[in-house]
Amino acid sequence: MLSLSILCVSFVALSGCDSIKDRFSGAKSAFDGKQALEYVKPQLAFGPRVPGTPAHEKEADWIIAEIKKRTDSVIVQSWTQTTADGTKLPMRNIIARFNPKATQRVLYLTHWDTRPHADQDPNFGARAGSFPGANDGAAGVAMFIALGDAMKKTPPSVGVDLLFDDGEDWGAFDPDSSGKVYPDALFGTQYFAAHLPDPGYKPLFGVLWDMIGDKDLQIYQEQISVDAAPEVVQRVWQTAADLGYSKYFIPQVKGGVTDDHVPLINVGLRVIDVVDIDYCAHGIGCAPGSPDNYHHTTQDTFDKLSAHSLQVVGDVALTLVK
Ligand SMILES: [Zn+2]
């Protein structure tokens, strides 16, 4: 750091200190990917954040305490969710508002719960149990806390709402016969869609950030998003391209994912899914459910994440609302 400071002093008149710092850290915004990765650790220490368990309670309490250090404007939505088999679960959505008076707003969302079962694990014996959820849950939350750090220091030009939603990953992702109600998953976003924070709440656009910490980051455009809000997809992938991140935000459409954006699209919000569903190590992609994909397996662990991947998505997210 000392030599960097000296360099900055020497060259600040020529090229500006920020650009020199950027070359050292790789950051392209005020977002701190290394710090974001640190925010994964306390969550994993709680254990799997499965609804109805003490770890789930602790995680929500932790998010609320952490985000209140970064903004005074926090809304908690609490309710009891009945699942498809009649189980009753305590649920909480946490909404943190930055620049709360701004009428032009952007909505970012990520789920904070962990799926109860590792039902894609190649080891059948492991499928009944839960899993750490390092990428599927903790990484998105960590990214949002780090976004809070940056937006506390420099408030965004538009209003930004960070929705930490609950109960995304409980059970099956199939809709009922109406095609619009998901009886066993996407609980938090269905609740949010029915209880928007303001009457007439209509953000300029919304982005769901899901499974964005994978070391081998490959984010393709998601089909439901492209169909519902092509201009938002274009905006996000263009911003990534402008930052030099087309290697990670690949401008190709690859399959649809039933995810937390769907209930919001269903009430007319323009929300897309930024999701790296090819969650594997070897760098050439892997189909969800294949033996080398860590999605919904006990292999969804801290070592599969990287600060650099969080840096990439954090830079894109922060630049979009700068
Ligand atoms: Zn999941």
CSV table of C-alpha atoms and ligand atoms in Angstrom, one decimal:
chain,number,residue,atom,x,y,z
A,1,MET,CA,0.0,0.0,0.0
A,2,LEU,CA,2.9,2.3,0.7
A,3,SER,CA,4.4,2.0,-2.7
A,4,LEU,CA,0.9,2.4,-4.2
A,5,SER,CA,0.5,5.7,-2.2
A,6,ILE,CA,3.8,7.0,-3.4
A,7,LEU,CA,2.9,6.1,-7.0
A,8,CYS,CA,-0.4,7.9,-6.6
A,9,VAL,CA,1.3,11.0,-5.3
A,10,SER,CA,3.8,11.0,-8.1
A,11,PHE,CA,1.4,10.3,-10.9
A,12,VAL,CA,-1.8,11.9,-9.7
A,13,ALA,CA,-1.3,14.9,-11.9
A,14,LEU,CA,-0.8,12.8,-14.9
A,15,SER,CA,-3.5,10.1,-14.8
A,16,GLY,CA,-5.4,10.4,-11.5
A,17,CYS,CA,-5.0,8.2,-8.5
A,18,ASP,CA,-8.2,6.2,-9.0
A,19,SER,CA,-7.1,4.7,-12.3
A,20,ILE,CA,-3.8,3.6,-10.8
A,21,LYS,CA,-5.6,2.0,-7.8
A,22,ASP,CA,-8.0,0.3,-10.2
A,23,ARG,CA,-5.1,-1.4,-12.0
A,24,PHE,CA,-3.9,-2.8,-8.7
A,25,SER,CA,-7.2,-4.0,-7.2
A,26,GLY,CA,-9.1,-4.9,-10.4
A,27,ALA,CA,-12.1,-2.9,-9.0
A,28,LYS,CA,-14.0,-0.7,-11.5
A,29,SER,CA,-16.2,0.9,-8.9
A,30,ALA,CA,-16.3,1.7,-5.2
A,31,PHE,CA,-17.6,-1.9,-4.6
A,32,ASP,CA,-15.2,-4.1,-2.6
A,33,GLY,CA,-15.3,-7.7,-3.7
A,34,LYS,CA,-12.8,-8.9,-1.1
A,35,GLN,CA,-14.9,-7.4,1.7
A,36,ALA,CA,-18.0,-8.9,0.1
A,37,LEU,CA,-16.4,-12.4,0.3
A,38,GLU,CA,-15.8,-11.8,4.0
A,39,TYR,CA,-19.5,-11.2,4.5
A,40,VAL,CA,-20.2,-14.8,3.4
A,41,LYS,CA,-18.4,-16.3,6.4
A,42,PRO,CA,-20.7,-15.2,9.3
A,43,GLN,CA,-23.6,-16.6,7.3
A,44,LEU,CA,-22.1,-20.0,6.8
A,45,ALA,CA,-21.2,-20.0,10.5
A,46,PHE,CA,-24.9,-19.9,11.3
A,47,GLY,CA,-25.4,-23.2,9.4
A,48,PRO,CA,-27.8,-23.7,6.6
A,49,ARG,CA,-30.5,-21.0,6.8
A,50,VAL,CA,-33.4,-23.3,6.3
A,51,PRO,CA,-36.8,-21.7,7.2
A,52,GLY,CA,-38.1,-22.9,10.6
A,53,THR,CA,-34.6,-23.4,12.0
A,54,PRO,CA,-32.6,-21.2,14.5
A,55,ALA,CA,-30.0,-20.5,11.8
A,56,HIS,CA,-32.7,-19.0,9.7
A,57,GLU,CA,-33.8,-16.7,12.5
A,58,LYS,CA,-30.1,-15.7,13.2
A,59,GLU,CA,-29.5,-14.9,9.6
A,60,ALA,CA,-32.4,-12.5,9.3
A,61,ASP,CA,-31.4,-10.8,12.6
A,62,TRP,CA,-27.9,-10.5,11.3
A,63,ILE,CA,-29.0,-9.0,7.9
A,64,ILE,CA,-31.2,-6.5,9.7
A,65,ALA,CA,-28.5,-5.5,12.1
A,66,GLU,CA,-25.9,-5.1,9.3
A,67,ILE,CA,-28.0,-3.3,6.9
A,68,LYS,CA,-29.2,-0.8,9.6
A,69,LYS,CA,-25.6,0.2,10.0
A,70,ARG,CA,-25.7,1.3,6.3
A,71,THR,CA,-29.1,2.9,5.9
A,72,ASP,CA,-31.8,4.2,8.4
A,73,SER,CA,-34.6,3.2,6.0
A,74,VAL,CA,-35.3,-0.5,6.6
A,75,ILE,CA,-38.6,-2.3,6.2
A,76,VAL,CA,-39.2,-5.8,7.6
A,77,GLN,CA,-42.1,-7.8,6.3
A,78,SER,CA,-43.0,-10.7,8.6
A,79,TRP,CA,-45.6,-13.4,7.9
A,80,THR,CA,-46.4,-17.0,8.4
A,81,GLN,CA,-46.1,-19.0,5.2
A,82,THR,CA,-48.1,-22.2,4.6
A,83,THR,CA,-46.3,-24.6,2.2
A,84,ALA,CA,-47.8,-27.0,-0.2
A,85,ASP,CA,-47.9,-29.8,2.4
A,86,GLY,CA,-49.4,-27.5,5.1
A,87,THR,CA,-46.2,-26.8,7.0
A,88,LYS,CA,-46.2,-23.3,8.6
A,89,LEU,CA,-43.0,-21.3,8.3
A,90,PRO,CA,-42.0,-17.9,9.8
A,91,MET,CA,-40.8,-15.7,7.0
A,92,ARG,CA,-39.2,-12.3,6.7
A,93,ASN,CA,-38.4,-10.0,3.8
A,94,ILE,CA,-36.0,-7.2,4.5
A,95,ILE,CA,-36.1,-4.1,2.3
A,96,ALA,CA,-33.3,-1.6,2.7
A,97,ARG,CA,-33.8,1.7,1.0
A,98,PHE,CA,-31.0,4.0,-0.1
A,99,ASN,CA,-31.8,7.6,-1.2
A,100,PRO,CA,-35.3,6.8,0.2
A,101,LYS,CA,-37.0,10.1,-1.0
A,102,ALA,CA,-36.1,9.6,-4.6
A,103,THR,CA,-39.1,8.9,-6.8
A,104,GLN,CA,-37.1,7.2,-9.5
A,105,ARG,CA,-36.0,3.9,-8.0
A,106,VAL,CA,-34.2,0.7,-8.9
A,107,LEU,CA,-35.0,-2.6,-7.2
A,108,TYR,CA,-32.3,-5.2,-6.5
A,109,LEU,CA,-33.3,-8.5,-5.0
A,110,THR,CA,-31.6,-11.7,-3.7
A,111,HIS,CA,-32.9,-14.6,-1.6
A,112,TRP,CA,-31.4,-15.2,1.8
A,113,ASP,CA,-32.8,-18.6,2.8
A,114,THR,CA,-31.2,-22.0,2.1
A,115,ARG,CA,-32.9,-24.9,0.5
A,116,PRO,CA,-33.8,-27.6,3.0
A,117,HIS,CA,-32.5,-30.5,0.9
A,118,ALA,CA,-29.4,-31.1,-1.3
A,119,ASP,CA,-31.7,-32.8,-3.8
A,120,GLN,CA,-29.2,-32.7,-6.7
A,121,ASP,CA,-26.4,-34.2,-4.8
A,122,PRO,CA,-24.7,-37.0,-6.8
A,123,ASN,CA,-24.5,-38.9,-3.5
A,124,PHE,CA,-28.1,-40.1,-2.9
A,125,GLY,CA,-27.4,-40.5,0.8
A,126,ALA,CA,-26.7,-36.7,1.1
A,127,ARG,CA,-29.9,-35.6,-0.6
A,128,ALA,CA,-32.1,-35.7,2.5
A,129,GLY,CA,-29.9,-33.3,4.4
A,130,SER,CA,-29.3,-29.6,3.9
A,131,PHE,CA,-26.1,-27.9,2.5
A,132,PRO,CA,-24.1,-24.7,3.2
A,133,GLY,CA,-25.5,-22.6,0.5
A,134,ALA,CA,-22.4,-20.5,0.0
A,135,ASN,CA,-23.3,-19.5,-3.5
A,136,ASP,CA,-27.0,-20.2,-3.4
A,137,GLY,CA,-28.0,-17.7,-0.7
A,138,ALA,CA,-25.0,-16.4,1.1
A,139,ALA,CA,-23.2,-14.8,-1.9
A,140,GLY,CA,-26.1,-12.6,-2.9
A,141,VAL,CA,-26.6,-11.4,0.6
A,142,ALA,CA,-22.9,-10.7,1.0
A,143,MET,CA,-23.0,-8.7,-2.3
A,144,PHE,CA,-25.9,-6.6,-1.0
A,145,ILE,CA,-24.2,-5.8,2.3
A,146,ALA,CA,-21.1,-4.7,0.4
A,147,LEU,CA,-23.3,-2.6,-1.9
A,148,GLY,CA,-24.6,-1.0,1.3
A,149,ASP,CA,-21.1,-0.1,2.2
A,150,ALA,CA,-20.5,1.7,-1.1
A,151,MET,CA,-23.9,3.4,-1.2
A,152,LYS,CA,-23.5,4.6,2.4
A,153,LYS,CA,-20.3,6.4,1.4
A,154,THR,CA,-21.7,7.7,-1.9
A,155,PRO,CA,-25.5,7.7,-2.2
A,156,PRO,CA,-26.7,6.5,-5.6
A,157,SER,CA,-28.1,9.0,-8.1
A,158,VAL,CA,-31.4,7.1,-8.1
A,159,GLY,CA,-33.3,5.5,-5.2
A,160,VAL,CA,-32.2,1.9,-4.6
A,161,ASP,CA,-34.2,-0.7,-2.8
A,162,LEU,CA,-32.3,-3.9,-1.8
A,163,LEU,CA,-34.8,-6.7,-1.2
A,164,PHE,CA,-33.5,-9.6,0.8
A,165,ASP,CA,-36.3,-12.1,0.2
A,166,ASP,CA,-37.1,-15.2,2.1
A,167,GLY,CA,-38.3,-18.7,1.2
A,168,GLU,CA,-37.2,-18.7,-2.5
A,169,ASP,CA,-35.7,-22.2,-2.3
A,170,TRP,CA,-38.2,-24.2,-0.2
A,171,GLY,CA,-39.6,-26.9,-2.5
A,172,ALA,CA,-40.8,-27.5,-6.0
A,173,PHE,CA,-40.8,-24.6,-8.5
A,174,ASP,CA,-43.9,-25.6,-10.4
A,175,PRO,CA,-46.9,-23.2,-10.6
A,176,ASP,CA,-50.4,-24.3,-9.7
A,177,SER,CA,-53.1,-24.6,-12.4
A,178,SER,CA,-53.4,-20.8,-12.7
A,179,GLY,CA,-49.8,-20.7,-13.9
A,180,LYS,CA,-49.1,-17.7,-11.7
A,181,VAL,CA,-49.1,-19.0,-8.1
A,182,TYR,CA,-46.1,-21.0,-6.9
A,183,PRO,CA,-47.3,-23.0,-3.9
A,184,ASP,CA,-44.0,-24.4,-2.7
A,185,ALA,CA,-41.2,-21.8,-3.6
A,186,LEU,CA,-40.6,-18.1,-4.3
A,187,PHE,CA,-42.5,-17.3,-1.1
A,188,GLY,CA,-40.8,-14.0,-0.4
A,189,THR,CA,-41.2,-12.5,-3.8
A,190,GLN,CA,-44.8,-13.6,-4.0
A,191,TYR,CA,-45.4,-11.9,-0.7
A,192,PHE,CA,-43.5,-8.8,-1.8
A,193,ALA,CA,-45.5,-8.6,-5.1
A,194,ALA,CA,-48.7,-8.6,-3.0
A,195,HIS,CA,-47.4,-6.1,-0.5
A,196,LEU,CA,-45.3,-3.5,-2.4
A,197,PRO,CA,-43.5,-0.9,-0.2
A,198,ASP,CA,-45.5,2.0,-1.6
A,199,PRO,CA,-48.9,2.3,-3.4
A,200,GLY,CA,-48.1,2.4,-7.1
A,201,TYR,CA,-44.5,1.2,-6.5
A,202,LYS,CA,-43.0,1.0,-10.0
A,203,PRO,CA,-39.2,0.9,-10.1
A,204,LEU,CA,-37.4,1.9,-13.3
A,205,PHE,CA,-36.1,-1.6,-13.5
A,206,GLY,CA,-35.2,-4.5,-11.2
A,207,VAL,CA,-32.5,-7.1,-11.1
A,208,LEU,CA,-32.4,-10.4,-9.3
A,209,TRP,CA,-28.9,-11.4,-8.4
A,210,ASP,CA,-28.7,-15.2,-7.8
A,211,MET,CA,-25.7,-17.5,-7.5
A,212,ILE,CA,-23.3,-14.8,-8.5
A,213,GLY,CA,-20.2,-15.8,-6.4
A,214,ASP,CA,-19.0,-18.8,-8.4
A,215,LYS,CA,-15.3,-18.7,-9.1
A,216,ASP,CA,-16.0,-19.7,-12.7
A,217,LEU,CA,-18.4,-16.9,-13.4
A,218,GLN,CA,-20.5,-17.3,-16.6
A,219,ILE,CA,-23.7,-15.4,-16.7
A,220,TYR,CA,-25.8,-15.9,-19.7
A,221,GLN,CA,-29.0,-14.0,-20.5
A,222,GLU,CA,-32.0,-15.8,-19.1
A,223,GLN,CA,-35.0,-16.5,-21.4
A,224,ILE,CA,-37.9,-15.3,-19.2
A,225,SER,CA,-36.0,-12.0,-18.6
A,226,VAL,CA,-35.3,-11.5,-22.3
A,227,ASP,CA,-39.0,-12.1,-23.1
A,228,ALA,CA,-40.4,-9.9,-20.3
A,229,ALA,CA,-37.9,-7.0,-20.1
A,230,PRO,CA,-35.4,-7.1,-23.0
A,231,GLU,CA,-34.4,-3.4,-22.4
A,232,VAL,CA,-33.3,-4.3,-18.9
A,233,VAL,CA,-31.2,-7.2,-20.1
A,234,GLN,CA,-29.7,-5.0,-22.7
A,235,ARG,CA,-28.9,-2.3,-20.1
A,236,VAL,CA,-27.2,-4.7,-17.7
A,237,TRP,CA,-25.2,-6.6,-20.4
A,238,GLN,CA,-24.1,-3.3,-22.0
A,239,THR,CA,-23.0,-1.9,-18.7
A,240,ALA,CA,-21.0,-5.1,-18.1
A,241,ALA,CA,-19.5,-4.8,-21.6
A,242,ASP,CA,-18.6,-1.1,-21.0
A,243,LEU,CA,-16.7,-2.3,-17.9
A,244,GLY,CA,-14.8,-4.9,-19.9
A,245,TYR,CA,-16.8,-7.8,-18.4
A,246,SER,CA,-18.2,-9.5,-21.5
A,247,LYS,CA,-16.2,-12.6,-20.6
A,248,TYR,CA,-18.4,-13.0,-17.5
A,249,PHE,CA,-21.7,-11.4,-18.8
A,250,ILE,CA,-21.9,-13.4,-22.0
A,251,PRO,CA,-24.3,-11.8,-24.5
A,252,GLN,CA,-26.1,-15.0,-25.4
A,253,VAL,CA,-29.4,-16.3,-24.3
A,254,LYS,CA,-29.3,-19.7,-22.6
A,255,GLY,CA,-32.5,-21.3,-21.2
A,256,GLY,CA,-35.2,-20.0,-18.8
A,257,VAL,CA,-35.0,-20.3,-15.0
A,258,THR,CA,-38.1,-20.1,-12.8
A,259,ASP,CA,-36.7,-17.8,-10.1
A,260,ASP,CA,-37.6,-14.8,-8.0
A,261,HIS,CA,-38.1,-12.4,-10.9
A,262,VAL,CA,-41.2,-14.3,-12.1
A,263,PRO,CA,-43.7,-13.2,-9.3
A,264,LEU,CA,-42.5,-9.6,-9.9
A,265,ILE,CA,-42.9,-9.8,-13.7
A,266,ASN,CA,-46.4,-11.2,-13.0
A,267,VAL,CA,-47.4,-7.9,-11.3
A,268,GLY,CA,-46.0,-5.8,-14.1
A,269,LEU,CA,-42.5,-4.9,-12.8
A,270,ARG,CA,-39.6,-4.9,-15.2
A,271,VAL,CA,-37.3,-7.3,-13.5
A,272,ILE,CA,-34.6,-9.7,-14.9
A,273,ASP,CA,-32.6,-12.6,-13.5
A,274,VAL,CA,-28.8,-12.4,-13.4
A,275,VAL,CA,-28.0,-16.0,-12.5
A,276,ASP,CA,-25.0,-18.2,-13.0
A,277,ILE,CA,-26.8,-21.5,-13.2
A,278,ASP,CA,-23.7,-23.3,-14.6
A,279,TYR,CA,-22.2,-23.7,-11.1
A,280,CYS,CA,-19.1,-25.8,-11.7
A,281,ALA,CA,-15.3,-25.6,-11.6
A,282,HIS,CA,-13.9,-26.6,-14.9
A,283,GLY,CA,-14.6,-23.5,-16.9
A,284,ILE,CA,-16.6,-25.0,-19.8
A,285,GLY,CA,-20.1,-24.9,-18.3
A,286,CYS,CA,-22.1,-27.8,-16.8
A,287,ALA,CA,-25.8,-28.5,-17.1
A,288,PRO,CA,-27.8,-28.0,-13.9
A,289,GLY,CA,-28.3,-31.4,-12.4
A,290,SER,CA,-25.2,-32.9,-13.9
A,291,PRO,CA,-22.8,-34.6,-11.5
A,292,ASP,CA,-20.2,-31.8,-11.8
A,293,ASN,CA,-22.7,-29.0,-11.0
A,294,TYR,CA,-22.7,-27.9,-7.3
A,295,HIS,CA,-26.2,-26.4,-7.5
A,296,HIS,CA,-28.3,-27.8,-4.7
A,297,THR,CA,-25.5,-30.1,-3.5
A,298,THR,CA,-23.4,-30.4,-0.4
A,299,GLN,CA,-20.5,-29.0,-2.6
A,300,ASP,CA,-22.0,-25.5,-2.5
A,301,THR,CA,-19.2,-24.4,-0.1
A,302,PHE,CA,-17.1,-21.3,0.5
A,303,ASP,CA,-14.1,-22.6,-1.5
A,304,LYS,CA,-16.2,-22.4,-4.7
A,305,LEU,CA,-16.5,-18.6,-4.4
A,306,SER,CA,-14.2,-15.9,-5.4
A,307,ALA,CA,-13.8,-12.2,-4.4
A,308,HIS,CA,-13.1,-11.5,-8.1
A,309,SER,CA,-16.5,-12.8,-9.2
A,310,LEU,CA,-18.2,-10.7,-6.5
A,311,GLN,CA,-16.2,-7.8,-7.7
A,312,VAL,CA,-17.4,-8.2,-11.2
A,313,VAL,CA,-21.1,-8.4,-10.3
A,314,GLY,CA,-20.7,-5.7,-7.7
A,315,ASP,CA,-19.1,-3.3,-10.2
A,316,VAL,CA,-22.0,-3.9,-12.6
A,317,ALA,CA,-24.6,-3.4,-9.9
A,318,LEU,CA,-23.1,-0.2,-8.6
A,319,THR,CA,-22.4,1.3,-12.0
A,320,LEU,CA,-26.0,0.7,-13.0
A,321,VAL,CA,-27.2,3.1,-10.2
A,322,LYS,CA,-24.2,5.5,-10.1
B,1,ZN,ZN,-31.4,-22.8,-5.0
